[in-house]
Coordinates of C-alpha atoms and ligand atoms in Angstrom, one line a residue:
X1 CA -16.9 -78.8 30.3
X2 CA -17.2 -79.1 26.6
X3 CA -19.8 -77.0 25.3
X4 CA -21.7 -79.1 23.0
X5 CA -23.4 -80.9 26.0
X6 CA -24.6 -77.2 27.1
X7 CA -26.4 -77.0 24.1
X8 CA -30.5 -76.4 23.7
X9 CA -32.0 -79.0 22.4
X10 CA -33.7 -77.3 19.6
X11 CA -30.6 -76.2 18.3
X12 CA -28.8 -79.4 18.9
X13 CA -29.2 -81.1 15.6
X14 CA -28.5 -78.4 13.3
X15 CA -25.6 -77.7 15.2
X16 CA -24.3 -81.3 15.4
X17 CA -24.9 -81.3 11.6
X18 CA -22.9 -78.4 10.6
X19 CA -20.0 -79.0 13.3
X20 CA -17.3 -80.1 11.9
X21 CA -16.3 -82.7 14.7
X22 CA -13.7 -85.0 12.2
X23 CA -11.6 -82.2 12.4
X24 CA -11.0 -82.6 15.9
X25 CA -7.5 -84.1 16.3
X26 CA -5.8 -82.7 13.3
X27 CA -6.4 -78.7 14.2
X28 CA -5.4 -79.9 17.5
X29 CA -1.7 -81.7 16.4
X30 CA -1.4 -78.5 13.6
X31 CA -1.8 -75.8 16.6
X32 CA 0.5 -77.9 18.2
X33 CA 3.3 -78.4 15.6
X34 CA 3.0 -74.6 14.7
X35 CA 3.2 -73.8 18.7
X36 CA 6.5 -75.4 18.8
X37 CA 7.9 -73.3 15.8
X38 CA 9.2 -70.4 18.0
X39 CA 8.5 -67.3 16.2
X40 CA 9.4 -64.1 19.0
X41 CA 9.5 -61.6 17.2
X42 CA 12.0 -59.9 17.6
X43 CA 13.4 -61.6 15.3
X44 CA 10.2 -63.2 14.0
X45 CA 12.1 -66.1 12.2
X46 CA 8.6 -67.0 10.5
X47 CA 10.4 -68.9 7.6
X48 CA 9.8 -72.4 9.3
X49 CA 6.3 -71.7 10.0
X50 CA 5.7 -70.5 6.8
X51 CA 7.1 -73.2 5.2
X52 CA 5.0 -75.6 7.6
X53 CA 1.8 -74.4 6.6
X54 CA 3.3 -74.2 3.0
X55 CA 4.1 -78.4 3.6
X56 CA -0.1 -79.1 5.0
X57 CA -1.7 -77.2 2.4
X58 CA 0.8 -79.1 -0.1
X59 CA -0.8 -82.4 1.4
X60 CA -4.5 -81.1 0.0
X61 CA -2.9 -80.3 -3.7
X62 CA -2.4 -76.2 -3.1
X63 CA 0.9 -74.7 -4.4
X64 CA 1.9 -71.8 -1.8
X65 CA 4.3 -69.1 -2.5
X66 CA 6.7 -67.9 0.1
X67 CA 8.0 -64.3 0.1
X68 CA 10.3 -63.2 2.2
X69 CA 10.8 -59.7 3.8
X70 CA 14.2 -60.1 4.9
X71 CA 15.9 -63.5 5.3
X72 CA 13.4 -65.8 7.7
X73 CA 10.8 -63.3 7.7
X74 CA 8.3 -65.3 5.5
X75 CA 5.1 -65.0 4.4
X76 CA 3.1 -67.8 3.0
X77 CA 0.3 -67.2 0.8
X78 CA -2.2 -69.9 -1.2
X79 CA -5.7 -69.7 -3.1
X80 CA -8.2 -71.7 -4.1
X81 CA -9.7 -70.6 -7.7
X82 CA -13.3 -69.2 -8.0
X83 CA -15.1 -68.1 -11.0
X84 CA -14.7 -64.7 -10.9
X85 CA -18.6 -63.6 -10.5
X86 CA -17.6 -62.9 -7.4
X87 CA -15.5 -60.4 -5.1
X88 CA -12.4 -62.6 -3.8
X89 CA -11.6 -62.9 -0.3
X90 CA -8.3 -63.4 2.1
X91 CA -8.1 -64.8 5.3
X92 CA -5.3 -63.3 6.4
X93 CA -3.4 -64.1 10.0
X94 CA 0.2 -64.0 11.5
X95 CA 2.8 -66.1 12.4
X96 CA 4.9 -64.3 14.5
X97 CA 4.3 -63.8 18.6
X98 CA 5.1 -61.6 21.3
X99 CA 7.9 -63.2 23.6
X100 CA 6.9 -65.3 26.5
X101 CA 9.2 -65.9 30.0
X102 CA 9.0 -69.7 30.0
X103 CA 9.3 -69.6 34.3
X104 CA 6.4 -67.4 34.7
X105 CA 4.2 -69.8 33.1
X106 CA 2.8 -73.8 34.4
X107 CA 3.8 -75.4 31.1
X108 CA 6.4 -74.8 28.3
X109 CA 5.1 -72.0 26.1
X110 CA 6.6 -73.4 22.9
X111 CA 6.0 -77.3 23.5
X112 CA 2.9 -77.2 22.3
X113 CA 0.7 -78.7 24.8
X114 CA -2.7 -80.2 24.7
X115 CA -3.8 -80.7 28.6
X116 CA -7.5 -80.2 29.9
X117 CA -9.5 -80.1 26.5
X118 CA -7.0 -76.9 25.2
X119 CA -4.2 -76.2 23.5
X120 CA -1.4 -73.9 25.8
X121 CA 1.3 -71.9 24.2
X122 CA 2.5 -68.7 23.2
X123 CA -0.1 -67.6 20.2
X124 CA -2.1 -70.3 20.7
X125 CA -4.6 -67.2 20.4
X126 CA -2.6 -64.8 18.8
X127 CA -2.8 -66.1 16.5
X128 CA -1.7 -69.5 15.8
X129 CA -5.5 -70.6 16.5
X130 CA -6.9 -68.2 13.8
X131 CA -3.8 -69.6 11.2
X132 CA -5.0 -73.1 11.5
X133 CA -8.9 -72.2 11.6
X134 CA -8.2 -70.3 8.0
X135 CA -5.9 -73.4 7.2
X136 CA -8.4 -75.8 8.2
X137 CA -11.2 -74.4 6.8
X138 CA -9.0 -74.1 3.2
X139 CA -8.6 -77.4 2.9
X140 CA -12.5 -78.4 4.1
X141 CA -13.7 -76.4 1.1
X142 CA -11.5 -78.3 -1.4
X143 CA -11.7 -81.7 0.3
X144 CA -15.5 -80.9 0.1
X145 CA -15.1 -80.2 -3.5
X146 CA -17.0 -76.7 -2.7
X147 CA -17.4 -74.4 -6.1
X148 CA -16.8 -70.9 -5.0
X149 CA -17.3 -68.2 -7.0
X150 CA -14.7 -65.7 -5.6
X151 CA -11.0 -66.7 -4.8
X152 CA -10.2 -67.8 -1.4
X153 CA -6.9 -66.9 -0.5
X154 CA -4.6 -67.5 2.5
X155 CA -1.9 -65.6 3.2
X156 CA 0.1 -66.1 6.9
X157 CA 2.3 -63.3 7.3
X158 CA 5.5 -62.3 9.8
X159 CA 6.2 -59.2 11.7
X160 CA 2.4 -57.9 12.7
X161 CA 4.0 -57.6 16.8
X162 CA 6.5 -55.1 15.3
X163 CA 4.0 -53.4 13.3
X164 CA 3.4 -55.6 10.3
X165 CA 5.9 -53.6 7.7
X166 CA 8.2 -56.5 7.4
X167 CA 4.6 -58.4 6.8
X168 CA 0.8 -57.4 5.4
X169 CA 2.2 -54.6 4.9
X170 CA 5.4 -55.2 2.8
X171 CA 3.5 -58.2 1.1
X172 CA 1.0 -55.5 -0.1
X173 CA 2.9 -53.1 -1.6
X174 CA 5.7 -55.7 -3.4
X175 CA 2.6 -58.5 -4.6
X176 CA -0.5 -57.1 -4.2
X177 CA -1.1 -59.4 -7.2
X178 CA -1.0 -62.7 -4.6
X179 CA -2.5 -61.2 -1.7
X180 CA -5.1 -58.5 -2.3
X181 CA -9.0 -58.9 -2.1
X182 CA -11.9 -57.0 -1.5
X183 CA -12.7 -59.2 1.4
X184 CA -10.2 -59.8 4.2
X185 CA -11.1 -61.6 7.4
X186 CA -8.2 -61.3 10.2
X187 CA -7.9 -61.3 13.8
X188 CA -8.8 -58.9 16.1
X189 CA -13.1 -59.8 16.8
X190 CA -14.8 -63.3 17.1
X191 CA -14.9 -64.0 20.8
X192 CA -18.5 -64.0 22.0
X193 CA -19.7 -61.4 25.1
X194 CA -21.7 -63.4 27.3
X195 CA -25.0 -61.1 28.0
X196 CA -27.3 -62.4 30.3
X197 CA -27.8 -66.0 29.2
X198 CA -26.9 -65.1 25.7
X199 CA -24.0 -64.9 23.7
X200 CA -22.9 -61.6 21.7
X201 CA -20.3 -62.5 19.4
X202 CA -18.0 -59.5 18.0
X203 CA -16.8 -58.2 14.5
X204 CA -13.7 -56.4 14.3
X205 CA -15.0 -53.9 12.0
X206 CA -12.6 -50.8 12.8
X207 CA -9.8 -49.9 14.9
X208 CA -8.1 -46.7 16.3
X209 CA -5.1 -45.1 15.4
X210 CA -1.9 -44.4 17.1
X211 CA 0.7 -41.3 17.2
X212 CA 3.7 -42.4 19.2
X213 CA 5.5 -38.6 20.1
X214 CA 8.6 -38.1 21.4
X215 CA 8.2 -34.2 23.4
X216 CA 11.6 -32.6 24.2
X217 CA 11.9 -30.2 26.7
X218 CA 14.8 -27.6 26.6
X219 CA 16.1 -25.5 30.0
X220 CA 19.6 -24.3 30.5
X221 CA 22.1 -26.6 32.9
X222 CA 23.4 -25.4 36.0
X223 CA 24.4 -26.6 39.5
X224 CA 21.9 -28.5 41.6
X225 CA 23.5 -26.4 44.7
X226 CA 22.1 -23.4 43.2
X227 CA 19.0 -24.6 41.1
X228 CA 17.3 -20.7 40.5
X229 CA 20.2 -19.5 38.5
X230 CA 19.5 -22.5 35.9
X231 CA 16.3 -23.5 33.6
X232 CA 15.4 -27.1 35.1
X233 CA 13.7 -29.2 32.0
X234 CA 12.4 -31.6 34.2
X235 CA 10.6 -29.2 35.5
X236 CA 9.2 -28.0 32.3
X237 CA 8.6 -31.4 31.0
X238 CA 6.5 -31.6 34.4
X239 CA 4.3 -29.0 32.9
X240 CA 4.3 -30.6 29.4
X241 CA 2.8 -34.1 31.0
X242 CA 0.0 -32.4 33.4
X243 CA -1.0 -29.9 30.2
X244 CA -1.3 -33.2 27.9
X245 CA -2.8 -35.6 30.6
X246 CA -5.6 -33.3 32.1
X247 CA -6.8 -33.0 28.2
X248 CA -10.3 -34.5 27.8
X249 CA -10.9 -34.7 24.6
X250 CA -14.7 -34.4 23.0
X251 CA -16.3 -37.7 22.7
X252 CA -16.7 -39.1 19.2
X253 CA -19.2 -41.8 18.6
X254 CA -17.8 -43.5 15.6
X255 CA -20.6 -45.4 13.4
X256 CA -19.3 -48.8 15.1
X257 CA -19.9 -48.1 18.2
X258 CA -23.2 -46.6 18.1
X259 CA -23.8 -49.8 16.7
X260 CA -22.1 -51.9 19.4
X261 CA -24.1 -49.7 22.0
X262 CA -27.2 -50.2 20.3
X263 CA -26.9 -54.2 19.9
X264 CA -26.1 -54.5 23.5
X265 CA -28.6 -52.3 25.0
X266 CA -31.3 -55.4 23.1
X267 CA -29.1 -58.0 24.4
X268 CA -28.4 -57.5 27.8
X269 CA -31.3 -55.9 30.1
X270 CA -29.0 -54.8 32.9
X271 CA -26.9 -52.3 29.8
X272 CA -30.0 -51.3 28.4
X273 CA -30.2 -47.9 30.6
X274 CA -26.8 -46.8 30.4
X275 CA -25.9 -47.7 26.7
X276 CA -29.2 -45.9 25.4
X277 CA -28.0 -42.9 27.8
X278 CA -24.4 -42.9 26.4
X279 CA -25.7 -43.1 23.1
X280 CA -28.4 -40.1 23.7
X281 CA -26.3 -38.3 25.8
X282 CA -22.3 -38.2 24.7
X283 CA -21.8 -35.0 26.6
X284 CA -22.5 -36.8 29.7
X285 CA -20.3 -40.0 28.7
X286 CA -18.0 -39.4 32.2
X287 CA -21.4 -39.7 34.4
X288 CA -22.5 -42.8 32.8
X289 CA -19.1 -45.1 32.6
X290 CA -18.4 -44.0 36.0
X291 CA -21.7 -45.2 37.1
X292 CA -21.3 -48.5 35.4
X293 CA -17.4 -48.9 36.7
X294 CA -19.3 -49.4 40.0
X295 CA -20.8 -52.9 38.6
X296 CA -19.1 -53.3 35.5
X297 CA -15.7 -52.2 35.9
X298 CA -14.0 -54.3 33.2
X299 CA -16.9 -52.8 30.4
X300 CA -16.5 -49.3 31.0
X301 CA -13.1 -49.0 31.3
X302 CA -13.1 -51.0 27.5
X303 CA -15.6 -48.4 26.5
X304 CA -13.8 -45.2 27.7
X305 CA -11.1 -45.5 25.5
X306 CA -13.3 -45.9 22.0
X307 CA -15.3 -43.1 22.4
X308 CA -12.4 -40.5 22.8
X309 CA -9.3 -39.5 21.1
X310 CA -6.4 -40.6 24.1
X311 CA -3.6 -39.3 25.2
X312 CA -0.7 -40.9 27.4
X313 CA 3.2 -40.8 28.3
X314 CA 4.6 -43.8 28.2
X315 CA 8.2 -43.1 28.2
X316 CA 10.6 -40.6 30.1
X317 CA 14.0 -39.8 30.9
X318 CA 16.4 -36.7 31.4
X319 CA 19.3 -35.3 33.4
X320 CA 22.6 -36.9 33.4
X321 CA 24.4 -36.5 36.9
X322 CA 22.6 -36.5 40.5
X323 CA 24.4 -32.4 40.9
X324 CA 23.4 -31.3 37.6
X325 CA 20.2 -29.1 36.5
X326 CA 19.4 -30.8 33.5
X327 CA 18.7 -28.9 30.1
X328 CA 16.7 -31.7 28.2
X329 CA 14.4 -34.1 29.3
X330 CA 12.4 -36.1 26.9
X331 CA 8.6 -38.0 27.5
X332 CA 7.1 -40.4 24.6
X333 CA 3.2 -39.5 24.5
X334 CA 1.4 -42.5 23.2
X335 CA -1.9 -41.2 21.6
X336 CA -4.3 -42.9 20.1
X337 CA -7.0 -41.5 18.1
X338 CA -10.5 -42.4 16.5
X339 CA -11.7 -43.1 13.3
X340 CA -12.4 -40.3 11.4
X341 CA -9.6 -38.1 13.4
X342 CA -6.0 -38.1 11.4
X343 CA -2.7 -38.4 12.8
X344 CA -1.5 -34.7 11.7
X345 CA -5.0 -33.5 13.5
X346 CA -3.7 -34.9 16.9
X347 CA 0.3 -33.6 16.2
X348 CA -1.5 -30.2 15.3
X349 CA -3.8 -30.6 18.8
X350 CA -0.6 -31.8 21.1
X351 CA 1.1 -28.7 19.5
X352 CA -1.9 -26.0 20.5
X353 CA -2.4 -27.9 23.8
X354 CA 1.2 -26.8 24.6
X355 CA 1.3 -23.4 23.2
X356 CA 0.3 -22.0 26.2
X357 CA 3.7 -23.7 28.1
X358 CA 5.7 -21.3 24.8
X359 CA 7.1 -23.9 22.1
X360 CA 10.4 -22.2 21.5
X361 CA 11.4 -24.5 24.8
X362 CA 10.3 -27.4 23.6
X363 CA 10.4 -29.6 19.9
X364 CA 8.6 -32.5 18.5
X365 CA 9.4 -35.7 16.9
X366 CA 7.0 -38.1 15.5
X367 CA 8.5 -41.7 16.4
X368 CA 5.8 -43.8 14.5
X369 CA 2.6 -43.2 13.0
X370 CA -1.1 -45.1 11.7
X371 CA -3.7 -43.9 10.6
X372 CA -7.1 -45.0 12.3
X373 CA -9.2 -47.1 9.7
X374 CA -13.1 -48.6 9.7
X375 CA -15.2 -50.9 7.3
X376 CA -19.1 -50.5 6.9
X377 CA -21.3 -52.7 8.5
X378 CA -23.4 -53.2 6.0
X379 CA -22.3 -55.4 4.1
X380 CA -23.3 -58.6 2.5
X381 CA -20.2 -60.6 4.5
X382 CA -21.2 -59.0 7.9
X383 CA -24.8 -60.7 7.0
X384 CA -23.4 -63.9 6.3
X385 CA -21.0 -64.1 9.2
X386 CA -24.9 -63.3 10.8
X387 CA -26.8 -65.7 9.9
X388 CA -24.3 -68.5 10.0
X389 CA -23.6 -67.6 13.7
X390 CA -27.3 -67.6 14.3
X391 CA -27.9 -71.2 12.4
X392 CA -24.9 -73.0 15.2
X393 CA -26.8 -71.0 17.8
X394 CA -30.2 -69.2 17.3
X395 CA -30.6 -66.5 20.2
X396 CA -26.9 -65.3 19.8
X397 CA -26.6 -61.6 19.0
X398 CA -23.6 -60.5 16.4
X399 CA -22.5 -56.6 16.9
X400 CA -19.5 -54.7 15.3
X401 CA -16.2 -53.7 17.7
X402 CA -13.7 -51.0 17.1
X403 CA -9.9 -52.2 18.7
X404 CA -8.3 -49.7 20.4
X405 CA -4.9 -51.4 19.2
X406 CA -3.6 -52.2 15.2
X407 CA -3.7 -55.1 13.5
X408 CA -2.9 -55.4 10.0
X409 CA -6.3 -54.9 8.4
X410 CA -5.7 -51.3 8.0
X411 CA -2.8 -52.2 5.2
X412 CA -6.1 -53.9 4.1
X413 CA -8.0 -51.1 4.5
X414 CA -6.0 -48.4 3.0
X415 CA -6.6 -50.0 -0.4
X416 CA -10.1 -50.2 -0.3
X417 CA -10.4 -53.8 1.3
X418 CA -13.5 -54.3 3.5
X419 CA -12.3 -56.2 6.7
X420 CA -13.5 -58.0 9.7
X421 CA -11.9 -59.5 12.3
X422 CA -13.3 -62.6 13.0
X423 CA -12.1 -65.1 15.2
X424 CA -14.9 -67.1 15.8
X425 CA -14.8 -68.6 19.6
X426 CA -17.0 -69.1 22.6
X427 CA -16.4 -67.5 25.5
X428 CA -14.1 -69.4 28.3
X429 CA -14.1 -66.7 30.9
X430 CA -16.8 -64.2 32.5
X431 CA -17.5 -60.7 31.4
X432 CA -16.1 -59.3 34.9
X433 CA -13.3 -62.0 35.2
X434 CA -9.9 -60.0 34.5
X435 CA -8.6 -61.5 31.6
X436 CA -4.4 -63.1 32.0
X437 CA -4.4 -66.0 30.8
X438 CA -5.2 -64.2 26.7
X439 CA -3.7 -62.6 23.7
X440 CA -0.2 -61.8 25.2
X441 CA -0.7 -63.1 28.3
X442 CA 0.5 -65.9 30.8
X443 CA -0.6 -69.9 29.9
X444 CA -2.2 -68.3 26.8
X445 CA -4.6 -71.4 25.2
X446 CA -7.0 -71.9 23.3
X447 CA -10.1 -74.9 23.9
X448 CA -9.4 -77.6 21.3
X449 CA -14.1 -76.9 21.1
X450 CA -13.1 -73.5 19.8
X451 CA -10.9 -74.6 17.7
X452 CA -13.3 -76.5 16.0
X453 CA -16.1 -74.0 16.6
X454 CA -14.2 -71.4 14.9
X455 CA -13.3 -73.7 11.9
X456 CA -16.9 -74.5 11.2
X457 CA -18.5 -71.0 11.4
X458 CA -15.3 -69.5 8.9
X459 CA -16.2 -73.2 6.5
X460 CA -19.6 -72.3 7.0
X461 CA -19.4 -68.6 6.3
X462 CA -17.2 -68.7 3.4
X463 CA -18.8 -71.8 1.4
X464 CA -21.9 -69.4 1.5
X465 CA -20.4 -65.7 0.6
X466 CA -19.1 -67.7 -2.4
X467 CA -21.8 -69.2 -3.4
Ligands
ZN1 ZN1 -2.2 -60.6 16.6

């Protein structure tokens, strides 16, 4: 159903006024086009995308610059002038994907397919749809001859599946000159919660961080017939995983989620209880979520992970022949950790947890590394994004998210840039539906009404932050 005939009344003309419907059928054959440019990454091969969007903005009179990385691994960036009284801003978004297995899913993931009111297609919301909604909404503000009084700059970047470095990240640190503001909006927020009758839609405003730690066990080989007379590593590394996996570690309420608790205790009656009791009693956090798994499973297994540094293996693999005692066996400890917390913190905390086990049979080796990063709320974009939200749909609620994954705002956020992610979108599936058909997923889409929802709530909020 599309949702404009689910619309209140009351909120039906404003709406009608500020949607911009014209746009319909071009985001929907731009998703499409950029759908069909397969760009897996491994290897990424973002060039032709890159040079795609470089060809549609050409069509509204901006001059893009492509950099690349590496050869194909482009990056696109454009901007549209302000007067300088004001900070600039970048809407910033990927072009890469994750892979997709083409006979797992009911339509081809790179044919670029509009059926049923959506688009289908690998990154179709990862993030193709955002690329076109920052795109779209460029070209809106100049076709609309909007004065802005801050730059506006695009910049679609590769490699952000395989950690952004040959990206937002590289892009950065060679031309910070084309690329930098003090405003970014990326992925990574936007999709509404449906509470009660209402929606809650969500602002990226920090994410965790991630140690990725590869733990080595040592023994001392020997005959599996005789298994005493030898020092079995797999043995010890059996040790190594129960010591790091029974860890709980204290629970940290980070300023973003005290805030997300808070805005959805007043949005949603059934939350009210346990979100104020989370929020007044940390200590008993375990109590609370485990309560709430019995109704909301989906919710409190999302919120489990943001209130606590995590710990997890991921990875294993020792011994070399079925009669052998092995002397090394090796486990990859993904851990995640919290704004606030630093990634040597949680090396030195893996280290002490495993003290006890003695280290001189074991060694450490730090495979890749982020720091955790997190923007205020308060800030005069979060209150724009607010009241622009509010104006398409008066009783929705706005509150702050912190990812558990990376996205490449915290490049972004490392040099001082306030980011969001903001995706704007309705919601398409329940609260308590299991979510497959998403980010990553199988028959990933994305409603050609989102599509234009999202463009005219990013028009919207940036014609005003710029004014
Ligand atoms: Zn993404």
């Amino acid at each position: 159903m599309r949702f404009t005939s689910l619309l209140r009344v009351e909120g039906r003309n404003k709406m009608q006024r500020l949607l911009l419907t014209e746009i319909e059928e071009e985001v929907t054959s731009i998703l499409s086009d950029l759908i069909k440019i397969d760009t897996s990454n491994p290897p990424g091969n973002e060039t032709v995308a890159a040079e795609y969007v470089a060809k549609s903005l050409s069509r509204d009179g901006f001059e893009c610059t492509i950099r690349e990385s590496a050869p194909g691994r482009g990056n696109v960036s454009t901007r549209l002038r302000g007067t300088s009284e004001k900070p600039s801003l970048l809407l910033l978004s990927h072009l890469d994907v994750v892979a997709a297995k083409a006979c797992e899913w009911s339509v081809d993931p790179f044919g670029g397919v509009v059926k049923d009111g959506f688009v289908w297609g690998r990154g179709a919301l990862d993030m193709k749809g955002m690329t076109v909604v920052e795109l779209m909404t460029l070209k809106m503000l100049k076709r609309n001859n909007v004065k802005v009084k801050g730059d506006v700059i695009l910049a679609a970047t590769a490699d952000e599946e395989q950690g952004g470095l040959a990206g937002a990240g590289w892009l950065l640190d060679n031309y910070p000159e084309e690329v930098y503001a003090e405003y970014v909006l990326n992925e990574g927020g936007g999709l509404a919660i449906p509470a009660g009758s209402k929606n809650v839609y969500t602002i990226n405003t920090a994410e965790k961080g991630l140690l990725w730690l590869r733990v080595k066990a040592r023994g001392l080989p020997g005959h599996g017939a005789t298994p005493n007379v030898a020092e079995n590593a797999i043995l010890h590394m059996n040790k190594i995983i129960d010591q790091l996996n029974s860890y709980c570690a204290p629970v940290v309420m980070v300023p973003t989620v005290q805030r997300f608790l808070t805005d959805m205790s007043k949005q949603d009656a059934s939350l009210r209880e346990p979100f104020l009791r989370l929020l007044a009693e940390p200590e008993k956090a375990d109590e609370v979520l485990n309560e709430l798994s019995k109704t909301e499973r989906l919710l409190a297994e999302e919120i489990r992970p943001r209130i606590r540094m995590t710990i997890a293996p991921t990875m294993i693999c020792g011994g070399v022949k079925e009669n052998i005692i092995p002397s090394e066996c090796e486990t990859v400890f993904d851990c995640r950790i919290l704004p606030g917390q630093t990634v040597s913190e949680a090396l030195t905390l893996t280290q002490r947890l495993l003290e006890p086990l003695g280290l001189e049979k074991s060694s450490f080796e730090v495979i890749h590394a982020n720091n955790p990063s997190e923007s205020p709320v308060q800030t005069a974009l979060f209150e724009t994004i607010t009241t622009v939200l509010r104006d398409f749909e008066p009783d929705c609620g706005v509150t702050p998210v912190l990812m558990t994954g990376g996205t490449d705002s915290r490049f972004f956020r490392a040099k001082g840039s306030i980011c969001y992610g903001f995706h704007p979108m309705r919601p398409e599936t329940a609260r308590t539906e299991k979510v497959v058909k998403r980010e990553h997923g199988i028959d990933e889409r994305i409603s050609i009404d989102n599509l234009v929802f999202g463009t005219s709530i990013l028009y919207e909020t940036v014609k005003r932050f710029m004014r």
